[in-house]
Amino acid sequence: MSRRQYPFHLIEPKWQAKWNTEQTFRAWNPGETIPERHPFGVRHALGGQAPEASQLPPKFYILDMFPYPSGAGLHVGHPEGYTATDILSRFRRAQGYNVLHPMGWDAFGLPAEQYAIKTGQHPRITTNQNIATFKRQINSLGFSYDWSREVDTTDTGYFRWTQWIFLQLYNSWVNPATGKAENISTLVFPAECNTEDLKRKYCDSRRLAFVSEAPVWWCPDLGTVLANEEVVDGKSEVGGFPVVRRPMRQWMLRITSYADRLLADLNTIEWSDSLKKMQQDWIGRSEGAEVDFALPGRPEKLRVFTTRPDTLFGATYMVLAPEHKLVSEITTPAQREQVQAYQAAVGRKSDMERTELAKEKTGVFTGAVAINPVTNQPIPIWIADYVLASYGTGAIMAVPAHDTRDFEFAQRFGLPVVQVVAPPDANTPWQGFTDDGTAVNSSGASLNLNGLRTPDAKRKIIDWLEAQGFGKRTINFKLRDWLFSRQRYWGEPFPIVWKKDIDGTLYHQALPETELPLVPPALEEYKPTASGQPPLARAQEWVHLADGSEREVNTMPQWAGSCWYYLRYLDARNSNRFVSSAAESYWMGTAGKTTKATPGVDLYVGGTEHAVLHLLYARFWHKFLFDLGQVSTAEPFYRLVNQGLILGEDGQKMSKSRGNVVNPDDILVEYGADAFRLYEMFMGPLQDTKPWNTSGVEGVYRFLGRVWRLFVDEASETEYEQSCTTLAPEQQANLLASTIRLHLSIQDVTPDKAQLKSLHACIKKVTEDLEALRFNTAISAMMVFVKDAIEWKQRPASAMGTFLQLLAPFAPHVAEELWEKLHGGLGKAVPSLSYQAWPTFDASHLVEDVIEVPVQVNGKLRDVISVATAATNQEVEAAALASEKVQSFMVGKTVKKVVVVPPKKLVNIVIG
RNA sequence: GCCGCUGUGGCGAAAUGGCAGACGCAGGGGACUUAAAAUCCCCAGACCUUAAAAGUCGUGCGGGUUCAAGUCCCGCCAGCGGCACCA
């Protein structure tokens, strides 16, 4: 290894240890006693007091997506977001905020369980080891987390409250009158619910946590069911194993009751457009109508959902999903064989095959017809797998003229195509025209849509359908209820028992809150049972209760713990409540003196992979808790930023198999944490995807070396190096502090004009860039300052100290060390740089006597002239025209126009 | 197929409609050194010339608006991401 630029290997552990023992980054809740000498107390004159919320400075809550502590440890992608939030946290602290910046572990999950199946080692042990590794690595980067608030989703003190929230969901329903969740006890039973059993069923059909027998995604390789959001292209998101559709008894959460609010409230939060779009698409709201078609000779109606009721006159056939329950009833004997064969063929197809796009439309005629309510004509009913049982009513009216899929189907099977919409542009062919236009061929006995523009036609026909009792306005969502149970061991057990009725039917019942936490039983064997039961079923003594009831043996999905961890941080050690209302309203609300703060989490940074999983689930739980009055905001994460992916040096996604994974530990040994942090931020904009380049680390490392040498006398450093070789690291650190002297150029003098200009330009740029999360350009501004300062014969201590304050959020270790040297001299105690007030920028220092103004002729740069700052536009123009270079371009031409861009930015002379 | 984002030197990138390429990497030259490393200084978009200067072209492609376009508008192309028979 080459000679170190500066002794980061001594500085970094020294400051990390100091921050740890002094609890420098402890965030204070209202009512907590702040120690006398804590730098936060000193800064805000609150030392030794226990201030109320109104006495505390404004809060700022900066949150990272907490990691799953895998066995592989940290890779360089993790610290990207963590570094950004840490810089912001340190910046906000300096600005005087009470900053909450916590970290924890999303530690339930499959890898620890699979390791347990392989080796028999309890997931608790694996998890603890992995957490220890992660924590060591995270700490080695000098992040300013308040570890007193660390959470671990697998800790009983944590998951008892996950189970508690589940019980609240179980005991709640959404009142359609208010659209909000209430306790199940407010349900009013209809008259026909006159037995305990019927009442129970009525409640169960409305609970936000309920049991369903519907078909679910079963992943044989993982031995568990998965949520819609966890299935990607017919494979499991984790591991990429095939999944099959299979009816099973499962726990669901009624997230669909919140679909509307989850969509609408996206407008109240600052997330990227693309992320909002992903959630919007996932929720998939569409407005339209349900229309009933009569079935000749049958009492029931065939109900369809359509977003284009205005095209009803063009509905020439109907299509049912092959699984639709009416299919077997309406199919004529002549068609039965064909229909059943088709149903069987579809059932054998994987989901992948069914949604494959290139394939031709398939389907079979049922032999039955339905009556089009506007034309009164019979139209044939088909079944086809392009209609999905799970969306709308599982049946459609087909308007081949104005729907691409219906058109393809009609072409294939020779079904009639009737135009009912005229495109706005007469040259556009009407066949397959799916946009808005004008209704044509759309009149009947009591309804005429002809000539109406599509939106008006929709309105008119829905009014007509409602008046006639043929249908009604409806909104449909793509969002499905959330499948909430898994057949795993390493997850939260459900606080539910199953009881038997007198007649032997099973029903579920919640455990009382006093029995929480419900801890998973000890097992010898973590595999599912031979009969396919979840692993918890192996613990017979745990499952079977004295009263004959049995415990639920499914567990909650990994998402459960991450749905509310950001709330637990607010009051992480509270054993009476999941969070106290005082802590919740101070950190999440806008109460008290938090004028500059925003409601909820002020900034949440994480990867984009959670766009429709964690971020949707957490919003759902938060809204539910809001309805119950448990939290004070409707949204949890006010502002969210997705950090971009860091690719390997080869420009490919980092992966073990490609061998391009960069381990932060290796970088730290060679260059130190400050250089690592600086490089992660210098690579490019936080949100962008960008490749790693280790020699880029070298660049910022050299920069830190230059900073060091600005402040430190090299002769004293050589002295130190010669005498420390035989000492232990701790003694080396002491020697470092006592031997190394400040650079002789550092003097107690007033900065001159040029120095103030350099410094204030840097303050301005760094401050503005931090506000806007432009870390890369903030760093280049500091590099420019250092270039200037290297030239200075005298380096004013005050200006150099201010620079260290700007550097501190990015490279806190070296900044603290130099700050201490600058202010403390030898052995004198200096308060941590972390709570020094952020420097303010003074524009008057940037004013120059003479300004260089570029001069263009016909838009091309021809000269740069110097003009006095006080010069008027006329004087600038005259000076520009007088320039010799400019003159040479104007020979034989006339000046048509002169544009002078204030304030002395540029002159453009237009000639011709 | 639909939606969103992004296209700038050899590379990562910068630029409220106003000097394109700040800052950094890699590269070249020099100083220091017995030498190397480290450090410090200088050069560095392409082209064409030149003794030097100057000049021409340049932000994916084609148009447009403007005194002035990487930036705004229209039409393409490519890459990345999301959704994908959602009626």
PDB file of N, CA and C in Angstrom, chain A residues 379-455:
ATOM      1  N   ILE A 379     -77.440 -11.280 -28.535  1.00  0.00           N
ATOM      2  CA  ILE A 379     -76.048 -11.373 -28.996  1.00  0.00           C
ATOM      3  C   ILE A 379     -75.405 -12.604 -28.353  1.00  0.00           C
ATOM      4  N   PRO A 380     -74.499 -13.287 -29.083  1.00  0.00           N
ATOM      5  CA  PRO A 380     -73.960 -14.564 -28.587  1.00  0.00           C
ATOM      6  C   PRO A 380     -73.032 -14.377 -27.387  1.00  0.00           C
ATOM      7  N   ILE A 381     -73.028 -15.369 -26.517  1.00  0.00           N
ATOM      8  CA  ILE A 381     -72.132 -15.364 -25.360  1.00  0.00           C
ATOM      9  C   ILE A 381     -71.008 -16.371 -25.589  1.00  0.00           C
ATOM     10  N   TRP A 382     -69.773 -15.888 -25.543  1.00  0.00           N
ATOM     11  CA  TRP A 382     -68.595 -16.733 -25.718  1.00  0.00           C
ATOM     12  C   TRP A 382     -67.847 -16.824 -24.391  1.00  0.00           C
ATOM     13  N   ILE A 383     -66.942 -17.800 -24.324  1.00  0.00           N
ATOM     14  CA  ILE A 383     -65.962 -17.748 -23.243  1.00  0.00           C
ATOM     15  C   ILE A 383     -64.575 -17.643 -23.881  1.00  0.00           C
ATOM     16  N   ALA A 384     -63.691 -16.912 -23.227  1.00  0.00           N
ATOM     17  CA  ALA A 384     -62.336 -16.731 -23.772  1.00  0.00           C
ATOM     18  C   ALA A 384     -61.416 -16.363 -22.630  1.00  0.00           C
ATOM     19  N   ASP A 385     -60.150 -16.799 -22.752  1.00  0.00           N
ATOM     20  CA  ASP A 385     -59.241 -16.542 -21.626  1.00  0.00           C
ATOM     21  C   ASP A 385     -58.649 -15.140 -21.668  1.00  0.00           C
ATOM     22  N   TYR A 386     -59.027 -14.340 -22.648  1.00  0.00           N
ATOM     23  CA  TYR A 386     -58.554 -12.959 -22.587  1.00  0.00           C
ATOM     24  C   TYR A 386     -59.395 -12.143 -21.610  1.00  0.00           C
ATOM     25  N   VAL A 387     -60.475 -12.716 -21.142  1.00  0.00           N
ATOM     26  CA  VAL A 387     -61.244 -12.072 -20.080  1.00  0.00           C
ATOM     27  C   VAL A 387     -60.851 -12.724 -18.747  1.00  0.00           C
ATOM     28  N   LEU A 388     -60.496 -11.866 -17.808  1.00  0.00           N
ATOM     29  CA  LEU A 388     -59.967 -12.348 -16.529  1.00  0.00           C
ATOM     30  C   LEU A 388     -61.073 -12.454 -15.495  1.00  0.00           C
ATOM     31  N   ALA A 389     -61.101 -13.582 -14.796  1.00  0.00           N
ATOM     32  CA  ALA A 389     -62.129 -13.782 -13.772  1.00  0.00           C
ATOM     33  C   ALA A 389     -61.945 -12.814 -12.605  1.00  0.00           C
ATOM     34  N   SER A 390     -60.692 -12.356 -12.417  1.00  0.00           N
ATOM     35  CA  SER A 390     -60.387 -11.613 -11.201  1.00  0.00           C
ATOM     36  C   SER A 390     -60.632 -10.117 -11.325  1.00  0.00           C
ATOM     37  N   TYR A 391     -60.992  -9.628 -12.490  1.00  0.00           N
ATOM     38  CA  TYR A 391     -61.193  -8.192 -12.647  1.00  0.00           C
ATOM     39  C   TYR A 391     -62.643  -7.894 -13.020  1.00  0.00           C
ATOM     40  N   GLY A 392     -63.175  -6.821 -12.482  1.00  0.00           N
ATOM     41  CA  GLY A 392     -64.542  -6.418 -12.786  1.00  0.00           C
ATOM     42  C   GLY A 392     -65.509  -7.509 -12.368  1.00  0.00           C
ATOM     43  N   THR A 393     -66.374  -7.920 -13.292  1.00  0.00           N
ATOM     44  CA  THR A 393     -67.330  -8.973 -12.966  1.00  0.00           C
ATOM     45  C   THR A 393     -66.930 -10.292 -13.605  1.00  0.00           C
ATOM     46  N   GLY A 394     -65.761 -10.310 -14.258  1.00  0.00           N
ATOM     47  CA  GLY A 394     -65.327 -11.528 -14.936  1.00  0.00           C
ATOM     48  C   GLY A 394     -66.055 -11.745 -16.243  1.00  0.00           C
ATOM     49  N   ALA A 395     -66.740 -10.694 -16.713  1.00  0.00           N
ATOM     50  CA  ALA A 395     -67.484 -10.797 -17.968  1.00  0.00           C
ATOM     51  C   ALA A 395     -67.440  -9.441 -18.648  1.00  0.00           C
ATOM     52  N   ILE A 396     -67.456  -9.450 -19.974  1.00  0.00           N
ATOM     53  CA  ILE A 396     -67.447  -8.179 -20.697  1.00  0.00           C
ATOM     54  C   ILE A 396     -68.503  -8.170 -21.789  1.00  0.00           C
ATOM     55  N   MET A 397     -68.889  -6.960 -22.182  1.00  0.00           N
ATOM     56  CA  MET A 397     -69.590  -6.807 -23.447  1.00  0.00           C
ATOM     57  C   MET A 397     -68.505  -6.482 -24.458  1.00  0.00           C
ATOM     58  N   ALA A 398     -68.545  -7.144 -25.616  1.00  0.00           N
ATOM     59  CA  ALA A 398     -67.481  -6.939 -26.590  1.00  0.00           C
ATOM     60  C   ALA A 398     -67.929  -5.940 -27.644  1.00  0.00           C
ATOM     61  N   VAL A 399     -67.117  -4.884 -27.811  1.00  0.00           N
ATOM     62  CA  VAL A 399     -67.403  -3.872 -28.827  1.00  0.00           C
ATOM     63  C   VAL A 399     -66.225  -3.887 -29.805  1.00  0.00           C
ATOM     64  N   PRO A 400     -66.263  -4.803 -30.763  1.00  0.00           N
ATOM     65  CA  PRO A 400     -65.080  -5.023 -31.595  1.00  0.00           C
ATOM     66  C   PRO A 400     -64.656  -3.782 -32.381  1.00  0.00           C
ATOM     67  N   ALA A 401     -65.584  -2.917 -32.714  1.00  0.00           N
ATOM     68  CA  ALA A 401     -65.199  -1.749 -33.512  1.00  0.00           C
ATOM     69  C   ALA A 401     -64.266  -0.828 -32.743  1.00  0.00           C
ATOM     70  N   HIS A 402     -64.366  -0.825 -31.400  1.00  0.00           N
ATOM     71  CA  HIS A 402     -63.638   0.193 -30.632  1.00  0.00           C
ATOM     72  C   HIS A 402     -62.846  -0.379 -29.459  1.00  0.00           C
ATOM     73  N   ASP A 403     -62.470  -1.642 -29.582  1.00  0.00           N
ATOM     74  CA  ASP A 403     -61.582  -2.232 -28.585  1.00  0.00           C
ATOM     75  C   ASP A 403     -60.658  -3.197 -29.322  1.00  0.00           C
ATOM     76  N   THR A 404     -59.367  -3.006 -29.145  1.00  0.00           N
ATOM     77  CA  THR A 404     -58.387  -3.778 -29.900  1.00  0.00           C
ATOM     78  C   THR A 404     -58.548  -5.274 -29.692  1.00  0.00           C
ATOM     79  N   ARG A 405     -58.730  -5.678 -28.427  1.00  0.00           N
ATOM     80  CA  ARG A 405     -58.800  -7.112 -28.142  1.00  0.00           C
ATOM     81  C   ARG A 405     -60.076  -7.715 -28.695  1.00  0.00           C
ATOM     82  N   ASP A 406     -61.193  -7.008 -28.513  1.00  0.00           N
ATOM     83  CA  ASP A 406     -62.461  -7.496 -29.046  1.00  0.00           C
ATOM     84  C   ASP A 406     -62.400  -7.583 -30.565  1.00  0.00           C
ATOM     85  N   PHE A 407     -61.688  -6.605 -31.160  1.00  0.00           N
ATOM     86  CA  PHE A 407     -61.574  -6.580 -32.619  1.00  0.00           C
ATOM     87  C   PHE A 407     -60.816  -7.814 -33.121  1.00  0.00           C
ATOM     88  N   GLU A 408     -59.695  -8.134 -32.462  1.00  0.00           N
ATOM     89  CA  GLU A 408     -58.927  -9.317 -32.839  1.00  0.00           C
ATOM     90  C   GLU A 408     -59.778 -10.584 -32.731  1.00  0.00           C
ATOM     91  N   PHE A 409     -60.531 -10.631 -31.633  1.00  0.00           N
ATOM     92  CA  PHE A 409     -61.364 -11.811 -31.382  1.00  0.00           C
ATOM     93  C   PHE A 409     -62.452 -11.937 -32.455  1.00  0.00           C
ATOM     94  N   ALA A 410     -63.078 -10.807 -32.763  1.00  0.00           N
ATOM     95  CA  ALA A 410     -64.159 -10.813 -33.750  1.00  0.00           C
ATOM     96  C   ALA A 410     -63.631 -11.215 -35.124  1.00  0.00           C
ATOM     97  N   GLN A 411     -62.446 -10.728 -35.470  1.00  0.00           N
ATOM     98  CA  GLN A 411     -61.824 -11.098 -36.743  1.00  0.00           C
ATOM     99  C   GLN A 411     -61.593 -12.604 -36.818  1.00  0.00           C
ATOM    100  N   ARG A 412     -61.069 -13.128 -35.723  1.00  0.00           N
ATOM    101  CA  ARG A 412     -60.725 -14.541 -35.683  1.00  0.00           C
ATOM    102  C   ARG A 412     -61.962 -15.423 -35.853  1.00  0.00           C
ATOM    103  N   PHE A 413     -63.073 -15.014 -35.204  1.00  0.00           N
ATOM    104  CA  PHE A 413     -64.256 -15.896 -35.185  1.00  0.00           C
ATOM    105  C   PHE A 413     -65.402 -15.373 -36.042  1.00  0.00           C
ATOM    106  N   GLY A 414     -65.143 -14.366 -36.866  1.00  0.00           N
ATOM    107  CA  GLY A 414     -66.151 -13.884 -37.800  1.00  0.00           C
ATOM    108  C   GLY A 414     -67.365 -13.271 -37.143  1.00  0.00           C
ATOM    109  N   LEU A 415     -67.166 -12.555 -36.063  1.00  0.00           N
ATOM    110  CA  LEU A 415     -68.285 -11.907 -35.379  1.00  0.00           C
ATOM    111  C   LEU A 415     -68.493 -10.498 -35.936  1.00  0.00           C
ATOM    112  N   PRO A 416     -69.728  -9.988 -35.893  1.00  0.00           N
ATOM    113  CA  PRO A 416     -70.014  -8.694 -36.526  1.00  0.00           C
ATOM    114  C   PRO A 416     -69.342  -7.516 -35.827  1.00  0.00           C
ATOM    115  N   VAL A 417     -68.948  -6.523 -36.632  1.00  0.00           N
ATOM    116  CA  VAL A 417     -68.281  -5.325 -36.142  1.00  0.00           C
ATOM    117  C   VAL A 417     -69.146  -4.128 -36.520  1.00  0.00           C
ATOM    118  N   VAL A 418     -69.643  -3.400 -35.523  1.00  0.00           N
ATOM    119  CA  VAL A 418     -70.542  -2.285 -35.787  1.00  0.00           C
ATOM    120  C   VAL A 418     -69.937  -0.982 -35.267  1.00  0.00           C
ATOM    121  N   GLN A 419     -69.801   0.016 -36.148  1.00  0.00           N
ATOM    122  CA  GLN A 419     -69.231   1.296 -35.738  1.00  0.00           C
ATOM    123  C   GLN A 419     -70.236   2.094 -34.918  1.00  0.00           C
ATOM    124  N   VAL A 420     -69.791   2.594 -33.766  1.00  0.00           N
ATOM    125  CA  VAL A 420     -70.654   3.484 -32.983  1.00  0.00           C
ATOM    126  C   VAL A 420     -69.919   4.754 -32.544  1.00  0.00           C
ATOM    127  N   VAL A 421     -68.627   4.868 -32.891  1.00  0.00           N
ATOM    128  CA  VAL A 421     -67.889   6.094 -32.579  1.00  0.00           C
ATOM    129  C   VAL A 421     -67.207   6.577 -33.853  1.00  0.00           C
ATOM    130  N   ALA A 422     -67.350   7.862 -34.146  1.00  0.00           N
ATOM    131  CA  ALA A 422     -66.664   8.448 -35.295  1.00  0.00           C
ATOM    132  C   ALA A 422     -65.423   9.177 -34.788  1.00  0.00           C
ATOM    133  N   PRO A 423     -64.257   8.859 -35.357  1.00  0.00           N
ATOM    134  CA  PRO A 423     -63.043   9.554 -34.926  1.00  0.00           C
ATOM    135  C   PRO A 423     -63.129  11.042 -35.249  1.00  0.00           C
ATOM    136  N   PRO A 424     -62.473  11.892 -34.452  1.00  0.00           N
ATOM    137  CA  PRO A 424     -62.544  13.335 -34.691  1.00  0.00           C
ATOM    138  C   PRO A 424     -61.959  13.712 -36.044  1.00  0.00           C
ATOM    139  N   ASP A 425     -60.933  12.969 -36.459  1.00  0.00           N
ATOM    140  CA  ASP A 425     -60.326  13.226 -37.766  1.00  0.00           C
ATOM    141  C   ASP A 425     -60.917  12.231 -38.752  1.00  0.00           C
ATOM    142  N   ALA A 426     -61.568  12.768 -39.789  1.00  0.00           N
ATOM    143  CA  ALA A 426     -62.302  11.920 -40.732  1.00  0.00           C
ATOM    144  C   ALA A 426     -61.387  10.918 -41.437  1.00  0.00           C
ATOM    145  N   ASN A 427     -60.073  11.203 -41.475  1.00  0.00           N
ATOM    146  CA  ASN A 427     -59.153  10.298 -42.165  1.00  0.00           C
ATOM    147  C   ASN A 427     -58.784   9.068 -41.336  1.00  0.00           C
ATOM    148  N   THR A 428     -59.072   9.119 -40.046  1.00  0.00           N
ATOM    149  CA  THR A 428     -58.742   7.983 -39.184  1.00  0.00           C
ATOM    150  C   THR A 428     -59.743   6.860 -39.437  1.00  0.00           C
ATOM    151  N   PRO A 429     -59.253   5.658 -39.722  1.00  0.00           N
ATOM    152  CA  PRO A 429     -60.213   4.555 -39.882  1.00  0.00           C
ATOM    153  C   PRO A 429     -60.933   4.267 -38.566  1.00  0.00           C
ATOM    154  N   TRP A 430     -62.223   3.953 -38.653  1.00  0.00           N
ATOM    155  CA  TRP A 430     -62.982   3.748 -37.415  1.00  0.00           C
ATOM    156  C   TRP A 430     -62.771   2.366 -36.835  1.00  0.00           C
ATOM    157  N   GLN A 431     -62.377   1.414 -37.654  1.00  0.00           N
ATOM    158  CA  GLN A 431     -62.206   0.063 -37.125  1.00  0.00           C
ATOM    159  C   GLN A 431     -61.015   0.024 -36.177  1.00  0.00           C
ATOM    160  N   GLY A 432     -61.245  -0.369 -34.969  1.00  0.00           N
ATOM    161  CA  GLY A 432     -60.176  -0.416 -33.976  1.00  0.00           C
ATOM    162  C   GLY A 432     -59.854   0.936 -33.388  1.00  0.00           C
ATOM    163  N   PHE A 433     -60.694   1.939 -33.648  1.00  0.00           N
ATOM    164  CA  PHE A 433     -60.465   3.257 -33.053  1.00  0.00           C
ATOM    165  C   PHE A 433     -60.950   3.248 -31.603  1.00  0.00           C
ATOM    166  N   THR A 434     -60.027   3.472 -30.670  1.00  0.00           N
ATOM    167  CA  THR A 434     -60.390   3.280 -29.258  1.00  0.00           C
ATOM    168  C   THR A 434     -60.417   4.577 -28.469  1.00  0.00           C
ATOM    169  N   ASP A 435     -60.074   5.694 -29.099  1.00  0.00           N
ATOM    170  CA  ASP A 435     -60.070   6.958 -28.362  1.00  0.00           C
ATOM    171  C   ASP A 435     -61.455   7.590 -28.337  1.00  0.00           C
ATOM    172  N   ASP A 436     -61.515   8.770 -27.727  1.00  0.00           N
ATOM    173  CA  ASP A 436     -62.768   9.510 -27.700  1.00  0.00           C
ATOM    174  C   ASP A 436     -63.111  10.043 -29.080  1.00  0.00           C
ATOM    175  N   GLY A 437     -64.410  10.095 -29.372  1.00  0.00           N
ATOM    176  CA  GLY A 437     -64.873  10.644 -30.645  1.00  0.00           C
ATOM    177  C   GLY A 437     -66.311  11.117 -30.493  1.00  0.00           C
ATOM    178  N   THR A 438     -67.077  10.892 -31.538  1.00  0.00           N
ATOM    179  CA  THR A 438     -68.468  11.297 -31.509  1.00  0.00           C
ATOM    180  C   THR A 438     -69.336  10.058 -31.757  1.00  0.00           C
ATOM    181  N   ALA A 439     -70.413   9.939 -30.977  1.00  0.00           N
ATOM    182  CA  ALA A 439     -71.264   8.754 -31.088  1.00  0.00           C
ATOM    183  C   ALA A 439     -72.034   8.763 -32.410  1.00  0.00           C
ATOM    184  N   VAL A 440     -72.086   7.597 -33.069  1.00  0.00           N
ATOM    185  CA  VAL A 440     -72.904   7.419 -34.284  1.00  0.00           C
ATOM    186  C   VAL A 440     -73.624   6.076 -34.177  1.00  0.00           C
ATOM    187  N   ASN A 441     -74.619   5.889 -34.988  1.00  0.00           N
ATOM    188  CA  ASN A 441     -75.383   4.625 -34.992  1.00  0.00           C
ATOM    189  C   ASN A 441     -75.820   4.235 -33.581  1.00  0.00           C
ATOM    190  N   SER A 442     -76.125   5.215 -32.770  1.00  0.00           N
ATOM    191  CA  SER A 442     -76.402   4.924 -31.372  1.00  0.00           C
ATOM    192  C   SER A 442     -77.743   5.513 -30.947  1.00  0.00           C
ATOM    193  N   SER A 443     -78.778   5.047 -31.576  1.00  0.00           N
ATOM    194  CA  SER A 443     -80.092   5.495 -31.111  1.00  0.00           C
ATOM    195  C   SER A 443     -81.064   4.338 -31.072  1.00  0.00           C
ATOM    196  N   GLY A 444     -81.943   4.375 -30.081  1.00  0.00           N
ATOM    197  CA  GLY A 444     -82.948   3.334 -29.919  1.00  0.00           C
ATOM    198  C   GLY A 444     -84.262   3.961 -29.504  1.00  0.00           C
ATOM    199  N   ALA A 445     -85.138   3.133 -29.004  1.00  0.00           N
ATOM    200  CA  ALA A 445     -86.498   3.576 -28.698  1.00  0.00           C
ATOM    201  C   ALA A 445     -86.516   4.797 -27.778  1.00  0.00           C
ATOM    202  N   SER A 446     -85.792   4.731 -26.635  1.00  0.00           N
ATOM    203  CA  SER A 446     -85.904   5.828 -25.680  1.00  0.00           C
ATOM    204  C   SER A 446     -84.556   6.484 -25.399  1.00  0.00           C
ATOM    205  N   LEU A 447     -83.590   6.253 -26.295  1.00  0.00           N
ATOM    206  CA  LEU A 447     -82.244   6.784 -26.032  1.00  0.00           C
ATOM    207  C   LEU A 447     -81.578   7.123 -27.353  1.00  0.00           C
ATOM    208  N   ASN A 448     -80.991   8.332 -27.425  1.00  0.00           N
ATOM    209  CA  ASN A 448     -80.256   8.724 -28.626  1.00  0.00           C
ATOM    210  C   ASN A 448     -78.952   9.392 -28.215  1.00  0.00           C
ATOM    211  N   LEU A 449     -77.853   8.757 -28.598  1.00  0.00           N
ATOM    212  CA  LEU A 449     -76.541   9.321 -28.250  1.00  0.00           C
ATOM    213  C   LEU A 449     -75.884   9.996 -29.436  1.00  0.00           C
ATOM    214  N   ASN A 450     -76.463   9.855 -30.607  1.00  0.00           N
ATOM    215  CA  ASN A 450     -75.800  10.326 -31.825  1.00  0.00           C
ATOM    216  C   ASN A 450     -75.400  11.785 -31.720  1.00  0.00           C
ATOM    217  N   GLY A 451     -74.184  12.067 -32.145  1.00  0.00           N
ATOM    218  CA  GLY A 451     -73.689  13.442 -32.151  1.00  0.00           C
ATOM    219  C   GLY A 451     -73.023  13.856 -30.858  1.00  0.00           C
ATOM    220  N   LEU A 452     -73.154  13.056 -29.815  1.00  0.00           N
ATOM    221  CA  LEU A 452     -72.543  13.426 -28.533  1.00  0.00           C
ATOM    222  C   LEU A 452     -71.067  13.038 -28.528  1.00  0.00           C
ATOM    223  N   ARG A 453     -70.251  13.905 -27.914  1.00  0.00           N
ATOM    224  CA  ARG A 453     -68.852  13.577 -27.714  1.00  0.00           C
ATOM    225  C   ARG A 453     -68.775  12.477 -26.639  1.00  0.00           C
ATOM    226  N   THR A 454     -67.739  11.655 -26.717  1.00  0.00           N
ATOM    227  CA  THR A 454     -67.665  10.464 -25.877  1.00  0.00           C
ATOM    228  C   THR A 454     -67.960  10.731 -24.391  1.00  0.00           C
ATOM    229  N   PRO A 455     -67.330  11.731 -23.749  1.00  0.00           N
ATOM    230  CA  PRO A 455     -67.619  11.939 -22.320  1.00  0.00           C
ATOM    231  C   PRO A 455     -69.101  12.238 -22.055  1.00  0.00           C
TER     232      PRO A 455
END
